[in-house]
Every structure is written in structure tokens, then in C-alpha cells.
């Protein structure tokens, strides 16, 4: 269900304080991409993100608001039934070739904010049961396509090729 977030346009506002004004998913073989943008309440600005999974466990996200550009990395792997281990980090480009004290302080603040936003997902996951069959509205994102994309990693190479042929696209 961690990967469901790639299709879950409706969780961005209530969970992360960044409701989407535009949202799309693209499925490209072993990569799934989420593009979205909308007002970011925390920084009172507009947030643009391009987030992609390369395979089922490595997420990269480019986030732009104003002059700020942040790259977020999340790696996750299941370790037991219902238990996943995650690693999280951010890259922030400072104002100069060599990081100033202000750049270092901004990087720490951005890392803390990104980790808090990621932690908000854990608050949801901790209190929910598995959703094997998804109950959704037409305005929700493409959950079933995301889950079909994920299934290729548990399929034979031939079946994975068929899955990719079926779902590739925006």
C-alpha cells in the first residue's frame, strides 16, 4: 500500500498540506511517475513535484517551490508481513558553491520538514487495515493501474512484459 500513494491524489491535501490542482501518473515499464502541483500551505507558495519509483522500492522526488529545489530519496523494503524498513534523505542546493551557514540551516529545516511529511503517511498506515479491494471515487487516482504495475515484480518475465504492454502510458 506504500506504492498506492503514487496514485492517491486525494491524500496530498489532508495528509501533507499540499492539495493538487493538477495530477497525473505515467507508467513506463519498471518506472512509475507522478507529476502534480498545487498550493503548499506550509510555505505559502506553489509546489511542483515530479516523483518516480524505479522498481518497487526506490523513490526519487524533485520538489520545486519558488527558488527552492529539493530532491528527496526514499528506499523501502518489506522485512516481514505488514512491516517495512525505510530510509529517507534529501538533497538541497544552497546559494553558493560552498555551503554557507544559512544553506546548512535551510538544509536541516528542509530535511526535517520532508521527514515530517513522510511521517504523516506512517500515521495513516499505522491505523488502517490492508485494502485488498479498493473502494474509490472516479476522481481518485489510478490505484488499480498502480497495483497492476507493481504486480510485474512478482511475475514471470513474459507476464511482466504483458503487464507493461497493457499499462504503459499516461
Coordinates of N, CA, C and O in Angstrom, one line a residue:
X1 N 0.8 -1.2 0.0 CA 0.0 0.0 0.0 C 0.8 1.3 0.0 O 0.3 2.3 -0.3
X2 N 2.1 1.1 0.3 CA 3.0 2.3 0.2 C 3.0 2.9 -1.2 O 2.9 4.1 -1.4
X3 N 3.0 2.0 -2.2 CA 3.0 2.4 -3.6 C 1.7 3.1 -4.0 O 1.6 3.8 -5.0
X4 N 0.6 2.8 -3.3 CA -0.7 3.4 -3.6 C -0.6 4.9 -3.5 O -1.4 5.6 -4.2
X5 N 0.3 5.5 -2.7 CA 0.5 6.9 -2.6 C 0.8 7.6 -4.0 O 0.5 8.7 -4.2
X6 N 1.4 6.8 -4.9 CA 1.7 7.3 -6.2 C 0.4 7.7 -7.0 O 0.4 8.6 -7.8
X7 N -0.7 7.0 -6.7 CA -2.0 7.2 -7.4 C -2.9 8.0 -6.5 O -4.0 8.4 -7.0
X8 N -2.6 8.2 -5.3 CA -3.6 8.8 -4.3 C -3.6 10.3 -4.3 O -3.1 10.9 -3.4
X9 N -4.2 10.9 -5.3 CA -4.2 12.3 -5.4 C -5.0 13.0 -4.2 O -4.6 14.1 -3.8
X10 N -5.9 12.3 -3.7 CA -6.8 12.9 -2.6 C -6.1 12.9 -1.3 O -6.6 13.6 -0.4
X11 N -5.0 12.2 -1.1 CA -4.4 12.3 0.3 C -3.4 13.5 0.4 O -3.0 13.8 1.5
X12 N -3.0 14.1 -0.7 CA -2.0 15.1 -0.7 C -2.4 16.4 0.2 O -1.6 16.9 0.9
X13 N -3.6 16.8 0.1 CA -4.1 17.9 0.8 C -4.2 17.6 2.3 O -3.6 18.2 3.1
X14 N -5.1 16.7 2.7 CA -5.3 16.4 4.1 C -4.1 15.9 4.8 O -3.8 16.2 6.0
X15 N -3.3 15.1 4.2 CA -2.1 14.4 4.8 C -0.9 15.3 4.8 O -0.1 15.3 5.8
X16 N -0.7 16.0 3.7 CA 0.6 16.7 3.5 C 0.4 18.2 3.4 O 1.4 19.0 3.3
X17 N -0.8 18.7 3.4 CA -1.0 20.2 3.3 C -0.7 20.7 2.0 O -0.3 21.9 1.8
X18 N -0.7 19.9 0.9 CA -0.4 20.4 -0.4 C -1.4 19.8 -1.4 O -1.1 18.9 -2.2
X19 N -2.7 20.3 -1.4 CA -3.7 19.8 -2.4 C -3.3 20.0 -3.8 O -2.7 21.0 -4.1
X20 N -3.6 19.0 -4.7 CA -3.2 19.1 -6.1 C -4.2 19.9 -6.9 O -5.4 19.7 -6.8
X21 N -3.7 20.7 -7.8 CA -4.5 21.4 -8.8 C -4.4 20.6 -10.1 O -5.3 20.7 -11.0
X22 N -3.3 20.0 -10.3 CA -3.1 19.1 -11.4 C -2.4 17.8 -10.9 O -1.6 17.9 -10.0
X23 N -2.7 16.7 -11.6 CA -2.1 15.4 -11.2 C -2.1 14.4 -12.3 O -3.1 14.4 -13.0
X24 N -1.1 13.7 -12.5 CA -1.1 12.6 -13.5 C -0.1 11.6 -13.1 O 0.9 11.8 -12.4
X25 N -0.3 10.4 -13.6 CA 0.6 9.3 -13.4 C 1.0 8.8 -14.8 O 0.2 8.8 -15.8
X26 N 2.3 8.4 -15.0 CA 2.8 7.8 -16.2 C 3.4 6.5 -15.8 O 4.2 6.4 -14.9
X27 N 3.1 5.4 -16.5 CA 3.7 4.1 -16.3 C 4.6 3.8 -17.5 O 4.2 3.9 -18.7
X28 N 5.9 3.6 -17.2 CA 6.9 3.4 -18.2 C 7.7 2.2 -17.8 O 8.7 2.4 -17.1
X29 N 7.3 1.0 -18.2 CA 8.0 -0.2 -17.9 C 8.2 -0.4 -16.4 O 7.2 -0.5 -15.7
X30 N 9.4 -0.4 -15.9 CA 9.7 -0.6 -14.5 C 9.6 0.7 -13.7 O 10.0 0.7 -12.5
X31 N 9.2 1.8 -14.3 CA 9.2 3.1 -13.7 C 7.7 3.6 -13.6 O 7.0 3.5 -14.6
X32 N 7.3 4.2 -12.5 CA 6.0 4.9 -12.4 C 6.3 6.3 -12.0 O 7.1 6.5 -11.1
X33 N 5.7 7.3 -12.6 CA 6.0 8.7 -12.4 C 4.7 9.4 -12.0 O 3.6 9.1 -12.5
X34 N 4.8 10.2 -11.0 CA 3.7 11.1 -10.5 C 4.1 12.5 -10.7 O 5.2 12.9 -10.3
X35 N 3.3 13.3 -11.5 CA 3.5 14.7 -11.6 C 2.3 15.4 -11.0 O 1.2 15.1 -11.3
X36 N 2.6 16.4 -10.2 CA 1.5 17.1 -9.5 C 2.0 18.5 -9.1 O 3.1 18.8 -9.0
X37 N 1.0 19.4 -8.9 CA 1.3 20.7 -8.4 C 0.1 21.3 -7.8 O -1.1 21.0 -8.1
X38 N 0.3 22.2 -6.8 CA -0.8 22.9 -6.1 C -0.2 23.7 -5.0 O 1.0 23.8 -4.8
X39 N -1.1 24.4 -4.3 CA -0.6 25.3 -3.2 C 0.0 24.5 -2.1 O -0.6 23.5 -1.7
X40 N 1.1 25.0 -1.6 CA 1.8 24.3 -0.4 C 1.5 25.2 0.8 O 2.1 26.3 0.9
X41 N 0.7 24.7 1.7 CA 0.3 25.6 2.8 C 1.4 25.9 3.7 O 1.5 27.0 4.2
X42 N 2.3 25.0 4.0 CA 3.4 25.2 4.9 C 4.3 26.5 4.5 O 4.6 27.3 5.4
X43 N 4.6 26.6 3.2 CA 5.5 27.7 2.8 C 4.7 28.8 2.1 O 5.3 29.7 1.5
X44 N 3.4 28.7 2.0 CA 2.6 29.7 1.4 C 3.0 30.0 -0.1 O 3.2 31.2 -0.5
X45 N 3.2 28.9 -0.8 CA 3.7 29.1 -2.2 C 3.1 27.9 -3.0 O 2.4 27.1 -2.5
X46 N 3.5 27.9 -4.3 CA 3.0 26.8 -5.1 C 4.1 25.7 -5.2 O 5.3 26.0 -5.4
X47 N 3.7 24.5 -5.1 CA 4.6 23.3 -5.1 C 4.5 22.5 -6.4 O 3.3 22.2 -6.8
X48 N 5.6 22.3 -7.1 CA 5.6 21.4 -8.3 C 6.4 20.2 -7.9 O 7.5 20.3 -7.4
X49 N 5.9 19.0 -8.1 CA 6.7 17.8 -7.9 C 6.7 16.8 -9.1 O 5.6 16.7 -9.7
X50 N 7.8 16.2 -9.3 CA 7.9 15.0 -10.2 C 8.5 13.9 -9.3 O 9.6 14.1 -8.8
X51 N 7.7 12.9 -9.1 CA 8.2 11.8 -8.2 C 8.1 10.5 -9.0 O 7.2 10.3 -9.8
X52 N 9.1 9.7 -8.8 CA 9.1 8.4 -9.6 C 9.7 7.3 -8.8 O 10.6 7.5 -8.0
X53 N 9.1 6.1 -8.9 CA 9.7 4.9 -8.4 C 10.4 4.2 -9.5 O 9.9 4.0 -10.6
X54 N 11.6 3.7 -9.3 CA 12.3 2.9 -10.2 C 12.3 1.5 -9.5 O 13.0 1.3 -8.5
X55 N 11.4 0.6 -10.0 CA 11.2 -0.6 -9.4 C 10.3 -0.4 -8.2 O 9.9 0.8 -7.9
X56 N 10.1 -1.4 -7.4 CA 9.1 -1.3 -6.3 C 9.6 -0.6 -5.0 O 8.9 -0.4 -4.1
X57 N 10.9 -0.3 -4.9 CA 11.4 0.2 -3.6 C 12.3 1.4 -3.6 O 12.8 1.8 -2.5
X58 N 12.5 2.1 -4.7 CA 13.4 3.3 -4.7 C 12.6 4.4 -5.3 O 12.2 4.5 -6.5
X59 N 12.3 5.4 -4.5 CA 11.6 6.6 -4.9 C 12.5 7.8 -4.9 O 13.3 8.0 -4.0
X60 N 12.4 8.6 -5.9 CA 13.1 9.9 -6.0 C 12.0 10.9 -6.3 O 11.1 10.7 -7.1
X61 N 12.2 12.1 -5.8 CA 11.2 13.1 -6.0 C 11.9 14.5 -6.1 O 12.7 14.9 -5.2
X62 N 11.6 15.2 -7.2 CA 12.1 16.5 -7.4 C 11.0 17.5 -7.0 O 9.9 17.4 -7.6
X63 N 11.2 18.4 -6.0 CA 10.2 19.3 -5.5 C 10.7 20.7 -5.7 O 11.8 21.0 -5.3
X64 N 9.9 21.5 -6.3 CA 10.2 22.9 -6.5 C 9.1 23.8 -6.0 O 8.0 23.6 -6.3
X65 N 9.6 24.8 -5.2 CA 8.7 25.8 -4.7 C 9.5 27.1 -4.7 O 10.6 27.1 -4.1
X66 N 9.0 28.1 -5.4 CA 9.8 29.4 -5.5 C 11.2 29.0 -6.1 O 11.3 28.4 -7.1
X67 N 12.2 29.5 -5.5 CA 13.6 29.3 -5.9 C 14.2 28.0 -5.3 O 15.3 27.7 -5.5
X68 N 13.4 27.4 -4.5 CA 13.9 26.2 -3.8 C 13.7 24.9 -4.6 O 12.6 24.7 -5.1
X69 N 14.8 24.1 -4.7 CA 14.7 22.8 -5.4 C 15.3 21.8 -4.4 O 16.4 21.9 -3.8
X70 N 14.5 20.7 -4.2 CA 14.8 19.7 -3.2 C 14.7 18.3 -3.9 O 13.7 18.1 -4.6
X71 N 15.6 17.5 -3.7 CA 15.5 16.1 -4.2 C 15.3 15.2 -3.0 O 16.2 15.3 -2.0
X72 N 14.3 14.4 -2.9 CA 14.0 13.5 -1.8 C 14.2 12.1 -2.3 O 13.8 11.7 -3.4
X73 N 14.9 11.3 -1.4 CA 15.1 9.9 -1.7 C 14.5 9.1 -0.6 O 14.7 9.3 0.6
X74 N 13.6 8.1 -1.0 CA 13.1 7.1 -0.1 C 13.3 5.7 -0.6 O 13.0 5.5 -1.8
X75 N 13.9 4.9 0.2 CA 14.0 3.5 -0.2 C 13.3 2.7 0.8 O 13.4 2.9 2.0
X76 N 12.5 1.7 0.4 CA 11.8 0.9 1.3 C 11.9 -0.6 0.9 O 11.9 -0.9 -0.3
X77 N 11.8 -1.5 1.8 CA 11.8 -2.9 1.6 C 11.0 -3.6 2.6 O 11.1 -3.3 3.8
X78 N 10.2 -4.6 2.2 CA 9.4 -5.3 3.2 C 10.4 -6.2 4.0 O 11.3 -6.8 3.4
X79 N 10.2 -6.3 5.3 CA 11.0 -7.2 6.1 C 10.2 -8.3 6.8 O 10.8 -9.2 7.3
X80 N 8.9 -8.1 6.9 CA 8.0 -9.1 7.5 C 6.6 -8.7 7.0 O 6.4 -7.7 6.5
X81 N 5.7 -9.6 7.3 CA 4.3 -9.3 6.9 C 3.8 -8.1 7.7 O 3.8 -8.0 8.9
X82 N 3.5 -7.1 6.9 CA 3.0 -5.8 7.5 C 4.1 -4.9 8.0 O 3.8 -3.9 8.7
X83 N 5.3 -5.2 7.8 CA 6.4 -4.4 8.3 C 7.4 -4.1 7.1 O 7.8 -5.0 6.4
X84 N 7.7 -2.8 7.0 CA 8.6 -2.3 6.0 C 9.7 -1.5 6.6 O 9.4 -0.7 7.6
X85 N 10.9 -1.6 6.2 CA 12.0 -0.7 6.6 C 12.2 0.3 5.6 O 12.3 0.0 4.4
X86 N 12.4 1.6 6.0 CA 12.5 2.7 5.1 C 13.8 3.5 5.4 O 14.1 3.6 6.6
X87 N 14.3 4.1 4.4 CA 15.5 5.0 4.5 C 15.0 6.3 3.8 O 14.3 6.3 2.8
X88 N 15.4 7.4 4.4 CA 15.0 8.7 3.8 C 16.1 9.7 3.9 O 16.9 9.8 4.8
X89 N 16.2 10.5 2.8 CA 17.1 11.6 2.8 C 16.7 12.7 1.8 O 15.9 12.5 0.9
X90 N 17.3 13.9 1.9 CA 17.1 15.0 1.0 C 18.4 15.6 0.5 O 19.4 15.6 1.2
X91 N 18.3 16.1 -0.7 CA 19.4 16.9 -1.2 C 18.9 18.3 -1.5 O 17.8 18.5 -2.1
X92 N 19.6 19.3 -1.1 CA 19.2 20.7 -1.2 C 20.3 21.5 -1.8 O 21.4 21.4 -1.3
X93 N 20.1 22.3 -2.8 CA 21.1 23.1 -3.4 C 21.1 24.4 -2.8 O 20.1 25.2 -2.8
X94 N 22.2 24.8 -2.2 CA 22.4 26.0 -1.5 C 22.6 27.2 -2.4 O 22.5 27.0 -3.7
X95 N 22.9 28.3 -1.9 CA 23.0 29.6 -2.7 C 24.4 29.8 -3.3 O 24.6 30.6 -4.1
X96 N 25.4 29.0 -2.8 CA 26.8 29.2 -3.3 C 27.5 27.9 -3.6 O 27.0 26.8 -3.2
X97 N 28.6 28.0 -4.2 CA 29.4 26.8 -4.5 C 29.8 26.0 -3.2 O 29.7 24.8 -3.1
X98 N 30.1 26.8 -2.2 CA 30.4 26.2 -0.9 C 29.3 26.6 0.1 O 28.9 27.8 0.1
X99 N 28.7 25.6 0.8 CA 27.5 25.8 1.6 C 27.8 26.9 2.7 O 28.8 26.8 3.4
X100 N 26.9 27.8 2.8 CA 27.0 28.9 3.8 C 26.3 28.3 5.1 O 25.6 27.3 5.0
X101 N 26.5 29.0 6.2 CA 25.8 28.7 7.4 C 24.2 28.7 7.2 O 23.5 27.8 7.7
X102 N 23.8 29.7 6.4 CA 22.4 29.8 6.1 C 21.9 28.6 5.2 O 20.8 28.1 5.4
X103 N 22.7 28.2 4.3 CA 22.4 27.0 3.5 C 22.3 25.7 4.3 O 21.4 24.9 4.2
X104 N 23.2 25.6 5.2 CA 23.2 24.4 6.1 C 22.0 24.4 7.0 O 21.3 23.4 7.2
X105 N 21.6 25.6 7.5 CA 20.4 25.7 8.4 C 19.2 25.4 7.5 O 18.3 24.7 8.0
X106 N 19.1 25.9 6.3 CA 18.0 25.7 5.4 C 17.9 24.2 5.1 O 16.8 23.6 5.1
X107 N 19.0 23.5 4.8 CA 19.0 22.1 4.5 C 18.5 21.3 5.7 O 17.7 20.3 5.5
X108 N 18.9 21.6 6.9 CA 18.4 20.9 8.1 C 16.9 21.1 8.2 O 16.1 20.2 8.6
X109 N 16.4 22.3 8.0 CA 15.0 22.6 8.1 C 14.2 21.8 7.0 O 13.1 21.3 7.3
X110 N 14.7 21.8 5.8 CA 14.0 21.1 4.7 C 14.0 19.6 5.0 O 13.0 19.0 4.8
X111 N 15.1 19.1 5.5 CA 15.2 17.6 5.8 C 14.1 17.3 6.9 O 13.4 16.3 6.8
X112 N 14.1 18.1 7.9 CA 13.1 17.9 9.0 C 11.7 18.0 8.5 O 10.8 17.2 8.8
X113 N 11.4 19.0 7.6 CA 10.0 19.1 7.1 C 9.7 18.0 6.2 O 8.5 17.5 6.2
X114 N 10.6 17.5 5.3 CA 10.3 16.4 4.4 C 10.1 15.1 5.3 O 9.2 14.3 4.9
X115 N 10.9 14.9 6.3 CA 10.7 13.7 7.1 C 9.4 13.8 7.9 O 8.7 12.8 8.0
X116 N 9.0 15.0 8.3 CA 7.7 15.1 9.0 C 6.5 14.8 8.0 O 5.6 14.1 8.4
X117 N 6.7 15.3 6.8 CA 5.6 15.0 5.7 C 5.6 13.5 5.5 O 4.5 12.9 5.3
X118 N 6.7 12.8 5.4 CA 6.8 11.4 5.1 C 6.2 10.6 6.4 O 5.4 9.7 6.2
X119 N 6.5 11.2 7.5 CA 5.9 10.6 8.8 C 4.4 10.6 8.8 O 3.8 9.8 9.4
X120 N 3.8 11.7 8.2 CA 2.4 11.8 8.1 C 1.7 10.6 7.5 O 0.7 10.1 7.8
X121 N 2.4 10.0 6.4 CA 2.0 8.8 5.8 C 2.0 7.6 6.8 O 1.0 6.8 6.8
X122 N 3.0 7.5 7.6 CA 3.1 6.5 8.6 C 1.9 6.5 9.6 O 1.4 5.5 10.0
X123 N 1.5 7.8 9.9 CA 0.4 7.9 10.8 C -0.9 7.3 10.2 O -1.7 6.8 10.9
X124 N -1.0 7.4 8.9 CA -2.2 6.9 8.3 C -2.0 5.3 8.2 O -2.9 4.6 8.6
X125 N -0.9 4.9 7.7 CA -0.7 3.4 7.5 C -0.8 2.7 8.8 O -1.3 1.5 8.9
X126 N -0.4 3.3 9.9 CA -0.4 2.6 11.2 C -1.8 2.3 11.7 O -2.0 1.3 12.4
X127 N -2.8 3.1 11.2 CA -4.2 3.0 11.7 C -5.1 2.4 10.7 O -6.3 2.5 10.9
X128 N -4.6 1.8 9.6 CA -5.5 1.3 8.6 C -5.3 -0.2 8.4 O -4.2 -0.7 8.7
X129 N -6.3 -0.8 7.9 CA -6.2 -2.2 7.6 C -5.9 -2.3 6.1 O -6.1 -1.4 5.3
X130 N -5.3 -3.4 5.7 CA -5.0 -3.6 4.3 C -6.2 -3.4 3.4 O -7.3 -4.0 3.8
X131 N -6.1 -2.7 2.3 CA -7.2 -2.5 1.4 C -7.0 -3.4 0.2 O -6.4 -3.0 -0.8
X132 N -7.4 -4.7 0.3 CA -7.2 -5.6 -0.8 C -8.0 -5.2 -2.0 O -7.6 -5.1 -3.2
X133 N -9.3 -4.9 -1.8 CA -10.2 -4.3 -2.8 C -10.4 -2.9 -2.5 O -10.9 -2.5 -1.5
X134 N -10.0 -2.0 -3.4 CA -10.0 -0.6 -3.1 C -11.4 0.0 -3.4 O -12.0 -0.2 -4.5
X135 N -11.9 0.7 -2.4 CA -13.2 1.5 -2.6 C -12.8 2.9 -3.0 O -12.1 3.6 -2.2
X136 N -13.2 3.3 -4.2 CA -12.7 4.6 -4.6 C -13.8 5.3 -5.5 O -14.7 4.7 -6.0
X137 N -13.6 6.7 -5.6 CA -14.4 7.5 -6.4 C -13.8 7.7 -7.8 O -12.5 7.5 -8.0
X138 N -14.5 8.1 -8.8 CA -14.0 8.4 -10.1 C -12.9 9.4 -10.1 O -12.0 9.4 -11.0
X139 N -12.9 10.3 -9.2 CA -12.0 11.4 -9.1 C -10.7 11.0 -8.4 O -9.7 11.8 -8.3
X140 N -10.7 9.8 -7.8 CA -9.4 9.3 -7.2 C -8.4 8.9 -8.3 O -8.8 8.8 -9.5
X141 N -7.2 8.7 -7.9 CA -6.2 8.3 -8.9 C -6.3 6.9 -9.3 O -7.1 6.1 -8.9
X142 N -5.4 6.5 -10.2 CA -5.5 5.1 -10.9 C -4.8 4.0 -10.0 O -3.8 3.4 -10.3
X143 N -5.5 3.8 -8.8 CA -5.0 2.8 -7.9 C -4.8 1.4 -8.6 O -3.8 0.7 -8.4
X144 N -5.8 1.0 -9.3 CA -5.7 -0.4 -9.9 C -4.6 -0.5 -10.9 O -3.9 -1.5 -11.0
X145 N -4.3 0.6 -11.7 CA -3.2 0.6 -12.6 C -1.9 0.5 -11.9 O -1.0 -0.2 -12.2
X146 N -1.8 1.3 -10.8 CA -0.6 1.2 -9.9 C -0.3 -0.1 -9.4 O 0.8 -0.6 -9.3
X147 N -1.4 -0.8 -8.9 CA -1.2 -2.1 -8.3 C -0.9 -3.1 -9.4 O -0.1 -4.0 -9.2
X148 N -1.4 -2.9 -10.6 CA -1.1 -3.8 -11.8 C 0.4 -3.6 -12.1 O 1.1 -4.6 -12.4
X149 N 0.9 -2.4 -12.1 CA 2.3 -2.1 -12.4 C 3.2 -2.8 -11.4 O 4.1 -3.4 -11.7
X150 N 2.8 -2.7 -10.1 CA 3.5 -3.3 -9.0 C 3.6 -4.9 -9.2 O 4.6 -5.5 -8.9
X151 N 2.5 -5.4 -9.7 CA 2.5 -6.9 -9.8 C 3.5 -7.5 -10.8 O 3.9 -8.6 -10.7
X152 N 4.1 -6.7 -11.7 CA 5.1 -7.2 -12.6 C 6.3 -7.7 -11.9 O 7.0 -8.5 -12.4
X153 N 6.6 -7.2 -10.7 CA 7.8 -7.5 -10.0 C 7.6 -8.9 -9.3 O 8.6 -9.4 -8.7
X154 N 6.5 -9.5 -9.4 CA 6.2 -10.8 -8.8 C 5.8 -11.8 -10.0 O 5.3 -12.9 -9.7
X155 N 6.0 -11.4 -11.2 CA 5.5 -12.1 -12.4 C 6.7 -12.7 -13.1 O 7.9 -12.3 -12.9
X156 N 6.4 -13.7 -14.0 CA 7.5 -14.2 -14.9 C 7.9 -13.1 -15.8 O 7.1 -12.2 -16.1
X157 N 9.1 -13.2 -16.4 CA 9.5 -12.1 -17.4 C 8.4 -12.0 -18.5 O 8.2 -10.9 -19.0
X158 N 7.9 -13.1 -19.0 CA 6.9 -13.0 -20.1 C 5.6 -12.3 -19.6 O 5.1 -11.4 -20.3
X159 N 5.1 -12.6 -18.4 CA 3.9 -12.0 -17.9 C 4.2 -10.5 -17.5 O 3.3 -9.7 -17.7
X160 N 5.4 -10.2 -17.1 CA 5.8 -8.8 -16.8 C 5.7 -8.0 -18.1 O 5.3 -6.8 -18.1
X161 N 6.2 -8.5 -19.2 CA 6.2 -7.8 -20.5 C 4.7 -7.6 -20.9 O 4.4 -6.5 -21.4
X162 N 3.8 -8.5 -20.6 CA 2.4 -8.3 -21.0 C 1.8 -7.2 -20.1 O 1.0 -6.4 -20.6
X163 N 2.2 -7.2 -18.8 CA 1.6 -6.2 -17.9 C 2.1 -4.8 -18.4 O 1.3 -3.9 -18.4
X164 N 3.4 -4.7 -18.7 CA 3.9 -3.4 -19.2 C 3.2 -2.9 -20.4 O 2.9 -1.8 -20.6
X165 N 3.0 -3.9 -21.4 CA 2.3 -3.5 -22.6 C 0.9 -3.0 -22.4 O 0.4 -2.1 -23.0
X166 N 0.2 -3.6 -21.4 CA -1.1 -3.2 -21.0 C -1.2 -1.8 -20.4 O -2.1 -1.1 -20.6
X167 N -0.3 -1.5 -19.5 CA -0.4 -0.3 -18.7 C 0.4 0.9 -19.1 O 0.2 2.0 -18.6
X168 N 1.5 0.7 -19.9 CA 2.4 1.8 -20.2 C 1.6 3.0 -20.8 O 0.7 2.8 -21.6
X169 N 1.9 4.2 -20.3 CA 1.2 5.4 -20.8 C 0.9 6.3 -19.7 O 1.2 6.0 -18.5
X170 N 0.3 7.4 -20.0 CA -0.1 8.4 -19.0 C -1.6 8.3 -18.7 O -2.4 8.0 -19.5

